[in-house]
Coordinates of C-alpha atoms and ligand atoms in Angstrom, one line a residue:
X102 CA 0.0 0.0 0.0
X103 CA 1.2 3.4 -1.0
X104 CA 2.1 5.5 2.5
X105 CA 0.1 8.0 3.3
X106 CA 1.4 11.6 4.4
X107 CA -0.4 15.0 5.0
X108 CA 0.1 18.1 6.0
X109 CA -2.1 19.7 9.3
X110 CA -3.2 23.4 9.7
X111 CA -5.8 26.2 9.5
X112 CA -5.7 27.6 7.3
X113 CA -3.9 25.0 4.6
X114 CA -5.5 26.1 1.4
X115 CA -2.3 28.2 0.9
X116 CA -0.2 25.0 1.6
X117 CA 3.1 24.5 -0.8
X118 CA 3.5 21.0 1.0
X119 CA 2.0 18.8 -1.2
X120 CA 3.4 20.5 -4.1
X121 CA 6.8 20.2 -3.0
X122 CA 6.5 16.8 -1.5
X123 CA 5.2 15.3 -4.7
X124 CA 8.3 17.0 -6.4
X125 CA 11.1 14.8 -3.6
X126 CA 8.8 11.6 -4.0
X127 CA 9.2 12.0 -8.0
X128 CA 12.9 12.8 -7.6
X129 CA 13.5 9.9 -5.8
X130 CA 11.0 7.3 -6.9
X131 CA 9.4 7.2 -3.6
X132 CA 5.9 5.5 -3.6
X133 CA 3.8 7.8 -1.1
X134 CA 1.3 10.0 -1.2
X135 CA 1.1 13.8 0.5
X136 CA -2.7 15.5 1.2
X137 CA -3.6 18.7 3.1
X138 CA -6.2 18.7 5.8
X139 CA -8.1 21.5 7.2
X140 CA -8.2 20.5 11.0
X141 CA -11.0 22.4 13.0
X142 CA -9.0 24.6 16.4
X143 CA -10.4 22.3 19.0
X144 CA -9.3 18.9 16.8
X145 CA -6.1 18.6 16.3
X146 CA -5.6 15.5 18.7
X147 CA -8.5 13.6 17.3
X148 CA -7.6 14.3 13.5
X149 CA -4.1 13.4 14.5
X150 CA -4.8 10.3 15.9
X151 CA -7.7 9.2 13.1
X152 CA -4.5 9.9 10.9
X153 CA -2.2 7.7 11.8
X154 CA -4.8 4.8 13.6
X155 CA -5.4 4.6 9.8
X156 CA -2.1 3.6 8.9
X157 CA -0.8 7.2 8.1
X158 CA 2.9 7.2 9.0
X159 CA 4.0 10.9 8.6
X160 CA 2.4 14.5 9.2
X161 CA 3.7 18.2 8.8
X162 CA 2.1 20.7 10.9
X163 CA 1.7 24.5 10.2
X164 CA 0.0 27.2 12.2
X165 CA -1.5 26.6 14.7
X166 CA -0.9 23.8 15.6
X167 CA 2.8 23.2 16.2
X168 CA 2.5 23.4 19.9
X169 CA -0.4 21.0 19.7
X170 CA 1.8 18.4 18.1
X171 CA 4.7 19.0 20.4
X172 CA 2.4 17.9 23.3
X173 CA 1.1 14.9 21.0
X174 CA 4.3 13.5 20.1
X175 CA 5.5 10.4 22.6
X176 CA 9.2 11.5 21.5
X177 CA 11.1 14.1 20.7
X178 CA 14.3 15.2 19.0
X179 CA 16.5 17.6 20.6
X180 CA 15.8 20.1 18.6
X181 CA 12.3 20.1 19.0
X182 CA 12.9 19.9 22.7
X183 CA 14.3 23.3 22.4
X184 CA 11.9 24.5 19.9
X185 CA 9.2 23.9 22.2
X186 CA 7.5 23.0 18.4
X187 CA 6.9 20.7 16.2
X188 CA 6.3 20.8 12.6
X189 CA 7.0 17.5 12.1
X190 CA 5.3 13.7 13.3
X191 CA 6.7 10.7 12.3
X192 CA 5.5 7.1 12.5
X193 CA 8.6 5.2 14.6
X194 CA 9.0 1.2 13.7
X195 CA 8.0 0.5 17.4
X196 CA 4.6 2.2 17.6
X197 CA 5.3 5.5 18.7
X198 CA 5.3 8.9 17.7
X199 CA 8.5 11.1 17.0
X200 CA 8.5 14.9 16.9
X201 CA 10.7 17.0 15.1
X202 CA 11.5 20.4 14.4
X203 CA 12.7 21.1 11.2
X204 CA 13.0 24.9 10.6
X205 CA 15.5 25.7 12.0
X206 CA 18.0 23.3 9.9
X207 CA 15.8 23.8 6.8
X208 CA 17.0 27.6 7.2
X209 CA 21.0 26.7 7.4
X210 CA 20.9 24.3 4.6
X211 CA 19.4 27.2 2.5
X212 CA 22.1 29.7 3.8
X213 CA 24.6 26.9 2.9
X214 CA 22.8 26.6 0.1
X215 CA 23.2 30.1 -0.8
X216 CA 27.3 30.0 0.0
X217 CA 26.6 32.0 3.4
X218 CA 29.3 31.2 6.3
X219 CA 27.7 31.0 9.8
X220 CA 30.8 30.1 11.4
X221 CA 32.1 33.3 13.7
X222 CA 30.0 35.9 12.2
X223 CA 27.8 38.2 13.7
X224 CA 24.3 37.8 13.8
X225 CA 21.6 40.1 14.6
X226 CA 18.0 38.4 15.1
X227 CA 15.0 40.4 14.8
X228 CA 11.8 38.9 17.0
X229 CA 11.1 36.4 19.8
X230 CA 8.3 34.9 18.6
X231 CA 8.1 31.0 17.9
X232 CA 9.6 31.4 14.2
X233 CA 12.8 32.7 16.2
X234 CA 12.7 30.0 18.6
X235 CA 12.5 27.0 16.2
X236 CA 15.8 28.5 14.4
X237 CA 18.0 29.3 17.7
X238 CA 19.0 25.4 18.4
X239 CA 20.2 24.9 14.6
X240 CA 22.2 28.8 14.4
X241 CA 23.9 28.5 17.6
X242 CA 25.0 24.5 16.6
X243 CA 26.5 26.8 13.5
X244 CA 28.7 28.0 16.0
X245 CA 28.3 32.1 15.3
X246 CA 30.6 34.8 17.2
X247 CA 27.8 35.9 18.6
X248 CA 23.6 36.0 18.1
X249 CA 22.2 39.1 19.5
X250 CA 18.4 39.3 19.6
X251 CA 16.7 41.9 19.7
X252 CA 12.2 42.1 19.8
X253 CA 9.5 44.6 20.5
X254 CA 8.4 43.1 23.7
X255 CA 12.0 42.9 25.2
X256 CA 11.2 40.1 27.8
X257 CA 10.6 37.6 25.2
X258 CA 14.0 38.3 23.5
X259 CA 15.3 38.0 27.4
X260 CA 13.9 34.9 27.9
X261 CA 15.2 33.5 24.7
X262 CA 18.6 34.8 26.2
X263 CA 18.0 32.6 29.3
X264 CA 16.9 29.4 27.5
X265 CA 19.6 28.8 24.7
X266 CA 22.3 30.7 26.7
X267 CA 24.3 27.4 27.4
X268 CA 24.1 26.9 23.7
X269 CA 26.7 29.4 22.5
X270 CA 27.0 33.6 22.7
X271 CA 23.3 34.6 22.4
X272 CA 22.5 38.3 23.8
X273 CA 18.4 40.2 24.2
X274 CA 18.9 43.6 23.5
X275 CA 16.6 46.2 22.9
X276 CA 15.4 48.5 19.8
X277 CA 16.6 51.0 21.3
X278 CA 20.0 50.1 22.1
X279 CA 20.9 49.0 18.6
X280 CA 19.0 52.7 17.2
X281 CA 21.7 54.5 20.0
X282 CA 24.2 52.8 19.3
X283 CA 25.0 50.9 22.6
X284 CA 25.1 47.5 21.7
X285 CA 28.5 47.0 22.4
X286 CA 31.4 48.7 20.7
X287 CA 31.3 46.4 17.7
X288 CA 27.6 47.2 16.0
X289 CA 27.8 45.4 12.5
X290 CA 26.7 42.1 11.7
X291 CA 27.6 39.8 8.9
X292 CA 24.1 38.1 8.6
X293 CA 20.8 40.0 9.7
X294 CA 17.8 37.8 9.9
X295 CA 14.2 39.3 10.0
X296 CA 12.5 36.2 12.0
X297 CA 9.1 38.9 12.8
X298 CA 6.0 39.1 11.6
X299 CA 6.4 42.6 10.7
X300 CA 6.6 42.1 6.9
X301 CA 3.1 40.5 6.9
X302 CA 1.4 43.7 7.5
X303 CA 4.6 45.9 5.4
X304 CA 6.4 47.1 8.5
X305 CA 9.8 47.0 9.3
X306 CA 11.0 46.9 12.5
X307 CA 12.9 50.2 13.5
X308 CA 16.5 49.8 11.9
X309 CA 19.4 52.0 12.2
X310 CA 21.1 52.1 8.7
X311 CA 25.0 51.7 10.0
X312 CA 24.5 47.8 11.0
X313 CA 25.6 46.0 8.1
X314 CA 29.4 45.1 7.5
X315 CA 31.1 45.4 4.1
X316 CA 29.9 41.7 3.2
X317 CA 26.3 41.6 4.8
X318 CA 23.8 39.3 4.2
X319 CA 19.6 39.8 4.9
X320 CA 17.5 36.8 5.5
X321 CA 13.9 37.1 5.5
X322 CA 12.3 34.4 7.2
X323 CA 8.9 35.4 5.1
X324 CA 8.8 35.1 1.3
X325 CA 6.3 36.0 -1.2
X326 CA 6.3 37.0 -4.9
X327 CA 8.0 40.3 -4.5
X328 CA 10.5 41.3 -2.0
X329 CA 9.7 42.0 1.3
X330 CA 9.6 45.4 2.7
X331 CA 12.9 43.9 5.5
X332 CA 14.3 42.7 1.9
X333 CA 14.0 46.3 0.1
X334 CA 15.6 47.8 3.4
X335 CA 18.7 45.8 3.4
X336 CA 18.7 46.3 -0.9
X337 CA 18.7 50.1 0.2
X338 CA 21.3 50.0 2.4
X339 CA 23.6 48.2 0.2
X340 CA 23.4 44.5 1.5
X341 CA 25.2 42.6 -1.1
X342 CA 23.1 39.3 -0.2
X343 CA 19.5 39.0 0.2
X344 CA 16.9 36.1 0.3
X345 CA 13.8 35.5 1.6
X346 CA 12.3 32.5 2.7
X347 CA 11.4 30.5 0.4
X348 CA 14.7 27.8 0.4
X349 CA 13.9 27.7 4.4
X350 CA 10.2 26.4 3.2
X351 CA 12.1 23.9 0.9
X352 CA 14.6 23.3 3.2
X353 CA 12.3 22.0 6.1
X354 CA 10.2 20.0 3.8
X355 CA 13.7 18.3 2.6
X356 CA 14.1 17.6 6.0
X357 CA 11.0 16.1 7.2
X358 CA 11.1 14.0 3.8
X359 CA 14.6 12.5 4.8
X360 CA 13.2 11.9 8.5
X361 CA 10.4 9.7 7.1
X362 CA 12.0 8.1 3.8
X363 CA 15.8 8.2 4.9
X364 CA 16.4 9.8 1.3
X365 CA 18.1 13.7 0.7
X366 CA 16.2 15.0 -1.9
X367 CA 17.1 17.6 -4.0
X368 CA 16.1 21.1 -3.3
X369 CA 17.6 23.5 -5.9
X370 CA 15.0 22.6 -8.5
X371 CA 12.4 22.4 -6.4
X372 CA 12.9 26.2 -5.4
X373 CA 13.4 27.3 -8.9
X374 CA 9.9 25.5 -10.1
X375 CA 8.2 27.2 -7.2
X376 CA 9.8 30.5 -7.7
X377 CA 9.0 30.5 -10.8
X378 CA 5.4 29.4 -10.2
X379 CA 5.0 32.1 -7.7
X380 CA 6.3 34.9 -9.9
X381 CA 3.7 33.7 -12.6
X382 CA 1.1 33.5 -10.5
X383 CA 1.6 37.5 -9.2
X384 CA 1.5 38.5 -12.7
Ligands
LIG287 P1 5.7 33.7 14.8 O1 5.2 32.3 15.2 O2 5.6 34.0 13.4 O3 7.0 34.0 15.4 P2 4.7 35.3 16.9 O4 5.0 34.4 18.0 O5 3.3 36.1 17.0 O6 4.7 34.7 15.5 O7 5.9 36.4 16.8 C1 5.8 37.5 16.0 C2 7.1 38.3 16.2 O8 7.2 39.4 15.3 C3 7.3 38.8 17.6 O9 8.7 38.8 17.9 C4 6.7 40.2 17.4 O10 7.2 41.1 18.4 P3 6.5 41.2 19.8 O11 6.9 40.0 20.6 O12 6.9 42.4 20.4 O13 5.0 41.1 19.5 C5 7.3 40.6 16.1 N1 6.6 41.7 15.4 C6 5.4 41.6 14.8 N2 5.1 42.8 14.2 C7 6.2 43.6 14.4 C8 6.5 45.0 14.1 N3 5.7 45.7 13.4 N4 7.7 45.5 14.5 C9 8.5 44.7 15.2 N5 8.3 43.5 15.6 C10 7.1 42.9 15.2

């Protein structure tokens, strides 16, 4: 029998998922199937269950339900641990059910990906919000000189501080301090990464423009058909490297494929179909 995977969220319409799965299964010759399901607020536990009591052996979740299937897992990975997420369920040979968070390594494959070093440089996070908090596990493992975070709501960034501070050099600061200048007496950064929702309603956080070193690079966590308003700031202010979100997408999709088939697809043409689709489609 073919095996059965879906993706979990509301709303799903939107979903990429199946798209991009079918494209790894093709690549590979893997004999599965991928559907989206619209799950109702209060039944995520019940759909999740039906899903794999009928033989279903993987699931990707989406908003809002990743802290749903963190509690629903039996088992987690480390990295989901410190995600406090999961976007990921997998069918174990034993019975039981593995969570996984994939973002986060979905998002350094695509800055490999893209030839970006992580190694030593600094990096400036924008948020706290649980985008920011599925990558931190995954960047700090990258071994940076230093991830300073900086949110709105600076208690959030603090607490982010407290929680991954045993993982490597990870600092909250506020707006403010980076706007005056008083981060410390070092204020560029090598790689800037937008991980708000700010871009979904066209705002920018509040950025001073001297930030960026000679060989910056901008990473949206959002993507869409035309740069993002973060993405047109760091253009403006001379970034040399700029990408959105979009390999992260692929990236985390590679990932959860790999957990549940134990096969690397390729991503590269799998971003340039959907690209490609996406620019058409804003036409
Ligand atoms: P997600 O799951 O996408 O991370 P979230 O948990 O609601 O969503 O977090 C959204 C993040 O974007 C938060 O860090 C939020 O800042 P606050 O914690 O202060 O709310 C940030 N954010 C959203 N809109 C913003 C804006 N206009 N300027 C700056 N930060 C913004």
């Amino acid at each position: 029998m073919t095996d059965q995977y879906a993706v979990f969220g509301n709303p799903i319409n939107h979903s990429k998922s199946p798209h991009i799965h079918r494209q790894f299964a093709e690549q590979t010759g893997q004999d599965m199937q991928y559907s989206k399901q619209l799950v109702n607020e209060n039944a995520f536990e019940k759909n999740a269950q039906e899903f794999f009591a009928q033989g279903g052996k993987g699931l990707n979740i989406t908003v809002p339900f990743k802290i749903n299937a963190f509690k629903f897992a039996q088992e987690l990975t480390a990295r989901a641990q410190r995600a406090g997420a999961v976007n990921t369920l997998s069918l174990q040979n034993d019975g039981t059910i593995l969570g996984d968070n994939t973002d986060g390594i979905g998002m350094v494959h695509d800055m490999h990906n893209l030839g970006w070093e992580l190694r030593d440089k600094r990096i400036l996070v924008l948020g706290a919000g649980g985008a920011v908090r599925g990558i931190l596990q995954p960047l700090l493992a990258e071994q940076p000189q230093r991830v300073i975070i900086v949110n709105r709501t600076f208690v959030k960034a603090e607490e982010l501080e407290k929680q991954f501070h045993d993982l490597g050099n990870i600092q909250a600061r506020t707006y403010q301090q980076l706007i005056n200048n008083e981060l410390s007496n070092d204020q560029q950064f090598d790689l800037v990464i937008n991980g708000t929702s700010a871009s979904l309603s066209g705002d920018l956080p509040p950025l001073p423009e001297n930030i960026l070193a000679n060989n910056a690079c901008c990473y949206d966590m959002m993507y869409g058909a035309e740069p993002t308003v973060f993405m047109r700031w760091a253009k403006e202010n001379n970034a040399p490297h700029i990408a959105d979100g979009l390999g992260m997408l692929i990236g985390q999709a590679a990932e959860a494929f790999y957990l549940w088939r134990h096969i690397r697809p390729e991503v590269i043409p799998v971003i340039t179909a959907i690209r490609r689709q996406l620019t058409e489609s804003s036409k």
